[in-house]
Short mmCIF file of C-alpha atoms in Angstrom, two decimals:
data_model
loop_
_atom_site.label_atom_id
_atom_site.label_comp_id
_atom_site.label_asym_id
_atom_site.label_seq_id
_atom_site.Cartn_x
_atom_site.Cartn_y
_atom_site.Cartn_z
CA LEU A 289 103.21 98.10 111.00
CA MET A 290 101.49 101.16 112.41
CA ARG A 291 99.52 103.26 110.15
CA PRO A 292 101.32 106.83 109.43
CA CYS A 293 98.45 108.49 111.15
CA ASP A 294 98.89 106.46 114.28
CA THR A 295 102.49 107.41 114.70
CA HIS A 296 104.14 110.25 116.49
CA ARG A 297 106.34 112.41 114.43
CA ASN A 298 109.73 110.93 115.90
CA SER A 299 108.48 107.35 114.93
CA HIS A 300 108.22 107.95 111.38
CA TYR A 301 111.81 106.98 110.92
CA GLY A 302 111.45 103.68 112.86
CA THR A 303 108.25 102.81 110.80
CA ILE A 304 110.36 103.54 107.37
CA VAL A 305 113.28 101.23 108.71
CA SER A 306 110.71 98.54 109.51
CA ILE A 307 109.05 98.75 106.13
CA ILE A 308 112.73 97.84 104.77
CA VAL A 309 113.63 95.44 107.25
CA MET A 310 110.24 93.46 106.45
CA PHE A 311 109.92 94.18 102.83
CA GLU A 312 109.60 90.62 101.72
CA ALA A 313 107.11 89.65 104.39
CA MET A 314 105.12 92.79 103.58
CA VAL A 315 104.91 91.49 99.77
CA GLU A 316 104.01 87.96 101.00
CA VAL A 317 101.09 89.13 103.21
CA LEU A 318 99.84 91.44 100.54
CA GLU A 319 99.92 88.49 97.88
CA TRP A 320 97.92 86.22 100.21
CA ILE A 321 95.35 88.98 100.70
CA LYS A 322 95.35 89.67 96.96
CA ASP A 323 95.00 85.92 96.29
CA ASP A 324 91.96 85.62 98.62
CA THR A 325 89.22 87.40 96.64
CA ASN A 326 86.78 86.99 99.51
CA GLN A 327 88.49 89.66 101.32
CA ASP A 328 86.97 93.09 101.77
CA ASN A 329 90.20 94.76 101.17
CA PHE A 330 91.21 92.90 97.97
CA GLY A 331 91.33 95.98 95.78
CA GLU A 332 93.53 97.79 97.98
CA ALA A 333 95.80 95.05 98.75
CA SER A 334 96.12 94.29 95.04
CA LYS A 335 97.22 98.14 94.36
CA LEU A 336 99.70 97.87 97.32
CA PHE A 337 101.20 94.65 96.02
CA HIS A 338 101.72 96.19 92.69
CA ASP A 339 102.74 99.73 94.12
CA ILE A 340 105.61 98.59 96.69
CA GLN A 341 107.27 96.38 93.94
CA THR A 342 108.33 99.34 91.89
CA PHE A 343 111.60 101.15 91.69
CA ASP A 344 109.66 104.42 92.28
CA PHE A 345 108.38 103.08 95.73
CA VAL A 346 111.74 101.83 96.94
CA PHE A 347 113.55 105.16 95.79
CA HIS A 348 111.01 107.18 97.86
CA LEU A 349 111.47 104.61 100.75
CA PHE A 350 115.13 104.99 100.59
CA LEU A 351 115.06 108.77 100.40
CA MET A 352 112.74 108.94 103.35
CA ARG A 353 114.85 106.87 105.41
CA LEU A 354 118.00 108.88 104.54
CA ILE A 355 116.48 112.19 105.43
CA LEU A 356 114.45 111.08 108.32
CA GLY A 357 117.77 109.44 109.68
CA ILE A 358 119.31 112.85 109.68
CA THR A 359 116.32 114.84 110.98
CA ASN A 360 115.20 112.26 113.67
CA GLU A 361 117.55 113.10 116.44
CA LEU A 362 116.74 116.83 116.05
CA SER A 363 113.26 116.14 116.17
CA GLN A 364 113.08 113.98 119.19
CA ALA A 365 115.16 116.86 120.74
CA LEU A 366 112.87 119.65 119.71
CA GLN A 367 110.00 117.56 121.38
CA LYS A 368 111.46 117.00 124.74
CA LYS A 369 109.71 118.67 127.56
CA ASP A 370 112.88 119.80 129.32
CA GLN A 371 114.31 121.44 126.31
CA ASP A 372 118.00 122.14 126.16
CA ILE A 373 118.07 125.15 123.73
CA VAL A 374 121.80 125.30 123.09
CA ASN A 375 121.88 121.58 122.52
CA ALA A 376 118.81 121.79 119.96
CA MET A 377 120.31 124.94 118.34
CA ALA A 378 123.73 122.77 117.83
CA LEU A 379 121.54 119.82 116.54
CA VAL A 380 119.90 122.07 114.04
CA GLU A 381 123.19 123.31 112.66
CA VAL A 382 124.46 119.75 112.43
CA CYS A 383 121.30 118.69 110.61
CA LYS A 384 121.66 121.61 108.26
CA GLN A 385 125.16 120.51 107.54
CA ARG A 386 124.35 117.26 107.07
CA LEU A 387 121.41 117.83 104.48
CA GLN A 388 123.83 120.12 102.74
CA SER A 389 126.50 117.61 102.51
CA LEU A 390 124.01 115.05 101.00
CA ARG A 391 123.04 117.58 98.21
CA ASP A 392 126.60 118.40 97.56
CA ASP A 393 127.99 114.89 97.39
CA ASP A 394 125.19 113.86 94.91
CA PHE A 395 123.15 110.69 95.39
CA GLY A 396 125.31 107.91 94.33
CA ASP A 397 125.24 106.17 97.69
CA LEU A 398 121.41 106.46 98.05
CA PHE A 399 120.89 104.81 94.07
CA HIS A 400 123.22 102.34 94.98
CA ASP A 401 121.19 101.29 98.16
CA VAL A 402 117.89 101.49 95.96
CA GLU A 403 119.38 99.43 93.26
CA LYS A 404 120.37 96.48 95.47
CA CYS A 405 117.23 96.51 97.37
CA CYS A 406 115.60 96.24 93.93
CA LYS A 407 117.89 93.32 92.89
CA GLU A 408 117.20 91.54 95.97
CA HIS A 409 113.44 91.66 95.65
CA ASP A 410 113.31 91.23 91.68
CA ILE A 411 112.13 94.82 91.05
CA ILE A 412 112.72 96.14 87.62
CA ILE A 413 115.13 98.84 87.70
CA PRO A 414 114.52 101.40 84.78
CA ASN A 415 117.23 102.56 82.51
CA MET A 416 118.50 105.84 83.87
CA LYS A 417 119.12 106.99 80.12
CA ASP A 418 115.50 106.47 78.98
CA LEU A 419 113.27 109.25 78.98
CA HIS A 420 111.01 109.59 82.21
CA PHE A 421 107.07 109.40 81.56
CA VAL A 422 104.62 109.43 84.60
CA PRO A 423 102.00 106.83 84.07
CA GLY A 424 98.46 107.98 83.07
CA LYS A 425 99.98 111.21 81.45
CA SER A 426 100.19 112.13 77.96
CA ARG A 427 103.89 111.24 76.49
CA ARG A 428 103.49 113.86 73.76
CA LYS A 429 103.20 116.64 76.32
CA ALA A 430 105.73 115.20 78.86
CA PRO A 431 108.95 117.21 79.30
CA LYS A 432 111.87 115.50 77.78
CA ILE A 433 113.77 114.29 80.70
CA THR A 434 115.72 111.29 81.54
CA ASN A 435 115.05 108.94 84.54
CA PHE A 436 118.35 109.86 85.97
CA HIS A 437 117.42 113.63 85.80
CA TYR A 438 114.01 112.96 87.36
CA TYR A 439 115.25 110.81 90.35
CA ARG A 440 118.25 112.93 90.89
CA VAL A 441 117.05 116.82 90.41
CA ASP A 442 113.31 116.26 90.34
CA LEU A 443 113.14 114.05 93.56
CA TYR A 444 116.35 113.84 95.66
CA PHE A 445 117.61 117.63 95.07
CA GLN A 446 114.14 118.97 95.64
CA VAL A 447 113.07 117.06 98.57
CA LEU A 448 116.68 118.12 100.20
CA ASP A 449 116.17 121.67 99.06
CA MET A 450 112.69 121.58 100.61
CA GLN A 451 114.09 120.40 103.96
CA LEU A 452 116.88 122.82 104.06
CA LYS A 453 114.61 125.80 103.23
CA GLU A 454 112.41 124.76 105.90
CA LEU A 455 115.06 124.60 108.55
CA ASN A 456 116.68 127.73 107.30
CA ASP A 457 113.23 129.48 107.56
CA ARG A 458 112.36 128.11 110.99
CA PHE A 459 115.80 128.58 112.39
CA ASN A 460 117.35 131.45 110.58
CA GLU A 461 120.45 133.51 112.11
CA GLU A 462 118.24 135.90 114.05
CA ASN A 463 115.80 133.22 115.48
CA THR A 464 118.82 131.07 116.44
CA GLU A 465 120.75 134.22 118.07
CA LEU A 466 117.55 135.11 120.06
CA LEU A 467 117.17 131.54 121.28
CA LEU A 468 120.79 131.35 122.09
CA CYS A 469 120.66 134.51 124.21
CA MET A 470 117.62 133.55 125.88
CA ALA A 471 119.13 130.29 127.07
#
């Protein structure tokens, strides 16, 4: 796997897909490194070994795959040197529509994929009706929200809203019309 800093913007999607495909192998390699206490990166491997085997990690991984899968084609088109502005603007609109459709249709499919992956890899799935607590934070001061609310509203909706806002800010009606007229 490439380190995120070594990848170009349009290859992040491929990296996420590779992590999902090679998930079991990654866990095995991290376990070998973790078990070999003579390694210089023993502490980092131990933390990664624990972190990647959590529902939270898998949820974030699948959410990123979903969003980058939608924005990947647009990202590649916008980075081409021989830019086709009309095609790029059409891709922007398609991307906005797909992200909005995801937001409107809820996150049942994403949650199902995350649940399936967690079951395949014996990762504990939290009860979605239980209260959500952030590890290391005071439980008394924590907001009283369920795990379902946290994953659906605080993560899924918030990330989709940020992506939509970014696209709408960069490609608002005036900018789009100007670019199309220039083309």
